[in-house]
mmCIF file of N, CA and C in Angstrom:
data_model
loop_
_atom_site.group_PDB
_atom_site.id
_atom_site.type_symbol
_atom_site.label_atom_id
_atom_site.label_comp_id
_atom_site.label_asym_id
_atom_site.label_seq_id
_atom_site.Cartn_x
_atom_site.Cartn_y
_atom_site.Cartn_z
ATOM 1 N N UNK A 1 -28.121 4.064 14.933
ATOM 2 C CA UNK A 1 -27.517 4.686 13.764
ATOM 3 C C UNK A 1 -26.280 5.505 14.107
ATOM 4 N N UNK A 2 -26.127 5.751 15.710
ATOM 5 C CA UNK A 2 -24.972 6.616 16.129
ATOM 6 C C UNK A 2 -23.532 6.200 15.466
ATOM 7 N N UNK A 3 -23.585 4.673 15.301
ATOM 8 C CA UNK A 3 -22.071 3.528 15.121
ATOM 9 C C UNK A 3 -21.563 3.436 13.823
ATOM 10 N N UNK A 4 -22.662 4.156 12.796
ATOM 11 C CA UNK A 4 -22.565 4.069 11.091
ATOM 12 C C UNK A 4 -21.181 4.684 11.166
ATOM 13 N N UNK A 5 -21.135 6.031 11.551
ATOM 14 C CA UNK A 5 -19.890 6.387 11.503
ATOM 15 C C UNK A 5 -18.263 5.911 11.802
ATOM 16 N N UNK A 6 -18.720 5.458 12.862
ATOM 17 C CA UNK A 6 -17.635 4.876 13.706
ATOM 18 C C UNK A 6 -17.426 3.845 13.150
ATOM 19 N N UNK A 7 -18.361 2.943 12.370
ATOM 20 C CA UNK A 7 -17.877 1.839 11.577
ATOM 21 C C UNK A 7 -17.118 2.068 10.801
ATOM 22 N N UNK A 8 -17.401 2.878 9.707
ATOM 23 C CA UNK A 8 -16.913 3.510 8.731
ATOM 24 C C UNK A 8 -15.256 3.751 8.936
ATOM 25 N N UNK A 9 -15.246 4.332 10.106
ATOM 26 C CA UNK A 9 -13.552 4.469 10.482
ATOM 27 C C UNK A 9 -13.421 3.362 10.468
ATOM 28 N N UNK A 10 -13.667 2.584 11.212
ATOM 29 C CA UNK A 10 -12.899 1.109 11.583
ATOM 30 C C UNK A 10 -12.596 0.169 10.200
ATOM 31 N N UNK A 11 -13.179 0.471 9.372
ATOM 32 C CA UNK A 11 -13.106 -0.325 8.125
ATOM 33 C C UNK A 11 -12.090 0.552 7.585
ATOM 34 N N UNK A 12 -11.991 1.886 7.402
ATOM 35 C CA UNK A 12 -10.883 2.291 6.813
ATOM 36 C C UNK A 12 -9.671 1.943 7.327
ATOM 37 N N UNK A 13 -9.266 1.509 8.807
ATOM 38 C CA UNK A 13 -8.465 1.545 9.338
ATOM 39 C C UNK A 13 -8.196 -0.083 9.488
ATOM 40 N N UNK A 14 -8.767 -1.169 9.107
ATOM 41 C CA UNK A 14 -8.473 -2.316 8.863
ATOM 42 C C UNK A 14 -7.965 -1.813 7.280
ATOM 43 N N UNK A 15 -8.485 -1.192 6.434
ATOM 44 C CA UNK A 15 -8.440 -1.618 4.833
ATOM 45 C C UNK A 15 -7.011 -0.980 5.176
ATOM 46 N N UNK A 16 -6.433 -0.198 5.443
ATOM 47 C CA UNK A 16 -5.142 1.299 4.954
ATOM 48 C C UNK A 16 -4.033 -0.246 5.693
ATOM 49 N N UNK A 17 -4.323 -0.497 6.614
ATOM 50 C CA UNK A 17 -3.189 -1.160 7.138
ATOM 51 C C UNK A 17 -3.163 -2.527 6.688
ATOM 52 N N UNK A 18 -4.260 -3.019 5.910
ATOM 53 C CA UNK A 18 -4.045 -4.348 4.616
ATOM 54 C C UNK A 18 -3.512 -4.224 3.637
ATOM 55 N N UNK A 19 -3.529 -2.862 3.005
ATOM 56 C CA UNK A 19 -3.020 -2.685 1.712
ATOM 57 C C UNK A 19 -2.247 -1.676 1.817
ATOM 58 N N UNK A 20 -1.566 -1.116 2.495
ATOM 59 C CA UNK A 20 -0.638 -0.123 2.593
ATOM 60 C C UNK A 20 0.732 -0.449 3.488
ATOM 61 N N UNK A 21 0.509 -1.356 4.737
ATOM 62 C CA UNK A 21 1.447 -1.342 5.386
ATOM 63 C C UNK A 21 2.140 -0.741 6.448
ATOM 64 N N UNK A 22 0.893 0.179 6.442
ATOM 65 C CA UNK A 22 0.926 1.492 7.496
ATOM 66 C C UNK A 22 1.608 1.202 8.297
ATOM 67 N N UNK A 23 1.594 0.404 9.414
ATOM 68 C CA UNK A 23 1.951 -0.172 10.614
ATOM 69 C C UNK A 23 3.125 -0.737 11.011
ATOM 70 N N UNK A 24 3.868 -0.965 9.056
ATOM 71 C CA UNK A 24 4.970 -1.359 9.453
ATOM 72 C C UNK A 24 6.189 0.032 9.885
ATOM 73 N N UNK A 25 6.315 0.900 10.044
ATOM 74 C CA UNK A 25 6.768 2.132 10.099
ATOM 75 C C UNK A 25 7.417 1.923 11.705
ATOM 76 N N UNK A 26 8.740 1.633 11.510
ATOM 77 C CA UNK A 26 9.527 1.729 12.960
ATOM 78 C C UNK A 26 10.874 3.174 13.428
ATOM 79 N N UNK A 27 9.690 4.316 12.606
ATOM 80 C CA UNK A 27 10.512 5.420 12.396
ATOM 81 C C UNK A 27 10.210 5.952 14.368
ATOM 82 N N UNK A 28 10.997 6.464 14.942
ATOM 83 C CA UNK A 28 10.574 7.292 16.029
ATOM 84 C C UNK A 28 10.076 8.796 15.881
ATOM 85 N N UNK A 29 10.684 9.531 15.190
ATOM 86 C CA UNK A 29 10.617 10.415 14.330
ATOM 87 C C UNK A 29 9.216 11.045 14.899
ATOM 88 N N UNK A 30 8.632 11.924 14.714
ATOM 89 C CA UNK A 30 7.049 12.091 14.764
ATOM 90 C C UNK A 30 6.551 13.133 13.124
ATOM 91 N N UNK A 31 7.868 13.720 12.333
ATOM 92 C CA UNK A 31 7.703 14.054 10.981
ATOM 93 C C UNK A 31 7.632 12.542 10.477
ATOM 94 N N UNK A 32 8.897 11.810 10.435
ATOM 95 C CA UNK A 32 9.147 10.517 9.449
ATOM 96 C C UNK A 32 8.092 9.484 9.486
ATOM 97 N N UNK A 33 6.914 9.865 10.572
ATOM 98 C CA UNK A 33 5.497 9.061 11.354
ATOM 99 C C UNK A 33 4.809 9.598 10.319
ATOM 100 N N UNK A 34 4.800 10.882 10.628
ATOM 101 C CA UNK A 34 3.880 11.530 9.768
ATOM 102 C C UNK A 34 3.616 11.718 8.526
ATOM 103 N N UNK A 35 5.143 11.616 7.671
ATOM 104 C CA UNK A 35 5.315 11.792 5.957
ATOM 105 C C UNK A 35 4.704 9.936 5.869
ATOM 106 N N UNK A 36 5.013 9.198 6.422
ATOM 107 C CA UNK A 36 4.651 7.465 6.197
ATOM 108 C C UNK A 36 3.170 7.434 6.090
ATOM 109 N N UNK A 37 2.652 8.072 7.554
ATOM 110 C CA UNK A 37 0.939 8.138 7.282
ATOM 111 C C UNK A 37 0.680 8.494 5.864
ATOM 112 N N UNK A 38 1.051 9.931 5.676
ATOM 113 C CA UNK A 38 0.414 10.601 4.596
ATOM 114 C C UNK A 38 0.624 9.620 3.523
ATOM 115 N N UNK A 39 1.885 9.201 3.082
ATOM 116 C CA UNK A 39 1.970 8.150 1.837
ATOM 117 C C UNK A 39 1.032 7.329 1.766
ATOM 118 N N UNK A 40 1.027 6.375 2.987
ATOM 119 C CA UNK A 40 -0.004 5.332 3.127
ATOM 120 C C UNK A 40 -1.601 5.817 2.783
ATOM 121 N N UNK A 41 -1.936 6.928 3.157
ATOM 122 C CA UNK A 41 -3.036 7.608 3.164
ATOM 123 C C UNK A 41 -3.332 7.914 1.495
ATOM 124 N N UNK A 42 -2.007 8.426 0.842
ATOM 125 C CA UNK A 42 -2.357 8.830 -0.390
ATOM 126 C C UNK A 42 -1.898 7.828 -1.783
ATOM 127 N N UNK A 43 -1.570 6.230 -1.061
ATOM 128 C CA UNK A 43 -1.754 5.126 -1.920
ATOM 129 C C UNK A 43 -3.046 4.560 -1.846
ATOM 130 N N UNK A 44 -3.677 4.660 -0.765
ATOM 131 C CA UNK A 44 -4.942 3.620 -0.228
ATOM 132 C C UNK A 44 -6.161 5.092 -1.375
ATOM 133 N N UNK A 45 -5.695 6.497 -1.580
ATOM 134 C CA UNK A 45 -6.553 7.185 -2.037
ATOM 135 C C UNK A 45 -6.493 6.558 -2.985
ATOM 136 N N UNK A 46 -5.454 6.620 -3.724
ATOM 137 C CA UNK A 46 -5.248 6.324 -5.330
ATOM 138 C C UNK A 46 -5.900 5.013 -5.623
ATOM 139 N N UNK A 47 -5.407 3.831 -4.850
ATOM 140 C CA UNK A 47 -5.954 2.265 -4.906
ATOM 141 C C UNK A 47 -7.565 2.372 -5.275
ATOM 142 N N UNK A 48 -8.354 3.458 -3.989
ATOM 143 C CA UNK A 48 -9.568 3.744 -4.178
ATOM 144 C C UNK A 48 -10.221 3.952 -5.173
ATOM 145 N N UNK A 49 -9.815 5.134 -6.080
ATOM 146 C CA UNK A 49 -10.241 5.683 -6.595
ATOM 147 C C UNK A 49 -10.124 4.904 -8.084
ATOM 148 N N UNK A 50 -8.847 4.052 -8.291
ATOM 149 C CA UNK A 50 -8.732 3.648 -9.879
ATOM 150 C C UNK A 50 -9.967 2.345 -9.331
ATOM 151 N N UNK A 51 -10.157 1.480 -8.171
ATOM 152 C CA UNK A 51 -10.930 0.532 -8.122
ATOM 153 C C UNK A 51 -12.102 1.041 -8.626
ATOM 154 N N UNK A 52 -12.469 2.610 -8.182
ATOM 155 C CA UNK A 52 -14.030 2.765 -8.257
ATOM 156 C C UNK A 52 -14.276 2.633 -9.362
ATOM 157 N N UNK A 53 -13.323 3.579 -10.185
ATOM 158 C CA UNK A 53 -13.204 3.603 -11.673
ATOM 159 C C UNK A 53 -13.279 2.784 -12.695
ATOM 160 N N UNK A 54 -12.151 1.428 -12.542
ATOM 161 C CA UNK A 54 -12.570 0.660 -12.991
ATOM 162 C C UNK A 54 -13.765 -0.532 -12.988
ATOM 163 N N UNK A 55 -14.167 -0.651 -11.684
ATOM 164 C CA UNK A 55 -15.469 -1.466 -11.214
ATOM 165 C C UNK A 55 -14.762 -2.958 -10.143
ATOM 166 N N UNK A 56 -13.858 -2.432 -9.499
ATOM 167 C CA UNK A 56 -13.245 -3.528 -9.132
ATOM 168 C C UNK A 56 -13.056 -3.398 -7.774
ATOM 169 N N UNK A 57 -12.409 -4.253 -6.664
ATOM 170 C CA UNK A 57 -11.666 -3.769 -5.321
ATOM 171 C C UNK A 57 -10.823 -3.578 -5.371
ATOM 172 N N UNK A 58 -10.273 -2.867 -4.240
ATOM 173 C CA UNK A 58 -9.515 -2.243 -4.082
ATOM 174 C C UNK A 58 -7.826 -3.376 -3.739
ATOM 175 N N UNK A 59 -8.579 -4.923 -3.655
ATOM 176 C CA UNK A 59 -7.210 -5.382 -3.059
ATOM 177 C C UNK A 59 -7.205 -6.052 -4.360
ATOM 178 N N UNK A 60 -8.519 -6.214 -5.804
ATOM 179 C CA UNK A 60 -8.090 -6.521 -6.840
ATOM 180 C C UNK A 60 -7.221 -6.053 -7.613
ATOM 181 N N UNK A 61 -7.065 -4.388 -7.454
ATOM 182 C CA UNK A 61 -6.511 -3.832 -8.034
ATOM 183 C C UNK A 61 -4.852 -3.487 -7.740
ATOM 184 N N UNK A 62 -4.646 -3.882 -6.380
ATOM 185 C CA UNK A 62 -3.424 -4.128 -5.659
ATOM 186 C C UNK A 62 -2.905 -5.042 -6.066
ATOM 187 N N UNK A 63 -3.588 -6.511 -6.322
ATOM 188 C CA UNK A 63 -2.902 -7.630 -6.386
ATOM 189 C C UNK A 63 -2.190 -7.331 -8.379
ATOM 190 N N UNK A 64 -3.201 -6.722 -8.781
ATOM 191 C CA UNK A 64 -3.020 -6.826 -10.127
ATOM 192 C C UNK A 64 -1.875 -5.507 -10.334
ATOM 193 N N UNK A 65 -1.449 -4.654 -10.113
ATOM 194 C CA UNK A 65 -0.532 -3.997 -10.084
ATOM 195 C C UNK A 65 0.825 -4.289 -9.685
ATOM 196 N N UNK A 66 0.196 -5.114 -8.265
ATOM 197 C CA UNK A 66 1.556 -5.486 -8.074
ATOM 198 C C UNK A 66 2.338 -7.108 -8.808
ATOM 199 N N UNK A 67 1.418 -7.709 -9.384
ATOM 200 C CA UNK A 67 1.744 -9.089 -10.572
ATOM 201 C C UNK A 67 2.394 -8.216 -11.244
ATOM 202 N N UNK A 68 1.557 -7.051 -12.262
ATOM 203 C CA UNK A 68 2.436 -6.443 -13.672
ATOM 204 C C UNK A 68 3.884 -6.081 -13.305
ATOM 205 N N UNK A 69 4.000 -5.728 -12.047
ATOM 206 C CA UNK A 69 5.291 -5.028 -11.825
ATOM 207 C C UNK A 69 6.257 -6.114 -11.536
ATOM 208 N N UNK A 70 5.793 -7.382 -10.823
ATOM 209 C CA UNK A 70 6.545 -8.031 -10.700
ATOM 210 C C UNK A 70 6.705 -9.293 -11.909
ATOM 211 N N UNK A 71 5.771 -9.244 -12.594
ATOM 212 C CA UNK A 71 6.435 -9.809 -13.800
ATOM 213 C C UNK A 71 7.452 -9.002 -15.021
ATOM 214 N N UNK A 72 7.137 -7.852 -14.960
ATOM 215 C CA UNK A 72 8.098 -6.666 -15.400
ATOM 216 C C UNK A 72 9.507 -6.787 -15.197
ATOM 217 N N UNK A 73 9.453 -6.904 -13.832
ATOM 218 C CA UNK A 73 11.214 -7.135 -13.128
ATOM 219 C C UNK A 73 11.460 -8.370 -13.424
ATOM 220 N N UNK A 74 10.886 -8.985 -13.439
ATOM 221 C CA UNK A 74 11.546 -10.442 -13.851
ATOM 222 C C UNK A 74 12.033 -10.976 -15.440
ATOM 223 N N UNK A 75 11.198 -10.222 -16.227
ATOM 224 C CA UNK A 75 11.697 -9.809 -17.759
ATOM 225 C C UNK A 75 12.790 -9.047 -18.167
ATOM 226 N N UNK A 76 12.799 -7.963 -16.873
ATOM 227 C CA UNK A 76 13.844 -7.254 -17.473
ATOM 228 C C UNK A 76 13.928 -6.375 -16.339
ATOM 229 N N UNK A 77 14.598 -6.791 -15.545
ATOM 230 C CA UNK A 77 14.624 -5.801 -14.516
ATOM 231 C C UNK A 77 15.550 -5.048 -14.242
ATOM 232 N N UNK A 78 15.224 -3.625 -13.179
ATOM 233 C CA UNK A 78 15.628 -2.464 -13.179
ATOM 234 C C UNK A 78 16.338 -2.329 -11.905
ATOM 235 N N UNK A 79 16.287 -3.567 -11.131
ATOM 236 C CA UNK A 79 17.443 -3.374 -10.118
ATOM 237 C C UNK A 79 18.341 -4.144 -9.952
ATOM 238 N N UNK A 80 19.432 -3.498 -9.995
ATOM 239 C CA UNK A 80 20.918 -4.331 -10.392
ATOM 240 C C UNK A 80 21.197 -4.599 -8.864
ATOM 241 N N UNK A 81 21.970 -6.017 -8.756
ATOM 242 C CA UNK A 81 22.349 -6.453 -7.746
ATOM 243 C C UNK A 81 23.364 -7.165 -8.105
ATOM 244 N N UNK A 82 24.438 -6.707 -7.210
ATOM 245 C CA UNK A 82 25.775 -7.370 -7.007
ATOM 246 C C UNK A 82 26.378 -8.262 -6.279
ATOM 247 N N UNK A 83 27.292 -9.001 -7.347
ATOM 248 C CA UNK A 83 27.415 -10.243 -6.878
ATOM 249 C C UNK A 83 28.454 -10.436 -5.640
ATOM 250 N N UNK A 84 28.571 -10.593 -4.094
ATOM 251 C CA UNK A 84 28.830 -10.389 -3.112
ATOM 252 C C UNK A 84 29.710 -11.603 -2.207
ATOM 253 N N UNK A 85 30.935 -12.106 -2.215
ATOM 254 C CA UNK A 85 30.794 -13.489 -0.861
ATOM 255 C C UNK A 85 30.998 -13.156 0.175
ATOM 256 N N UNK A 86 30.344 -14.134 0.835
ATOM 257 C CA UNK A 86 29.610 -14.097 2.155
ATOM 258 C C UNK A 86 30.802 -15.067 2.813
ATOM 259 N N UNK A 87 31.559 -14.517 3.734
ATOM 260 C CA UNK A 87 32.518 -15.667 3.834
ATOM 261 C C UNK A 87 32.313 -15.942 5.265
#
């Protein structure tokens, strides 16, 4: 029963870096390390908590957030991009 715990981390620490991205962070920085953790830390909370809420997972609720948004931008989207040649 000593490993319950230690599991427990290890699953958080597969889930944060599936759905957050944690890992991608090529800051040297050890603040700009640190403000990235915390974000990552306090999207994977939020992800958590609306899954529990609604009765769902946590990567259901990812995938489905991130569809609305990206069908959103594609209706009418909010980032302008300019037209550029590449010569």
């Amino acid at each position: 029963m000593r490993f319950a715990p230690r599991w427990k981390i290890e699953e958080f620490h597969a889930r944060i870096k599936q759905l957050t991205g944690i890992e991608f962070c090529q800051c040297r920085r050890a603040k700009i390390q640190k403000n990235h953790i915390a974000c990552a830390m306090l999207v994977w909370n939020f992800l958590k908590r609306l899954a529990v809420k609604i009765g769902k997972t946590i990567y259901q609720v990812k995938h489905e957030l991130l569809s609305d948004y990206l069908i959103q931008e594609l209706k009418k989207p909010t980032i302008k991009f300019r037209a550029s040649l590449i010569l």
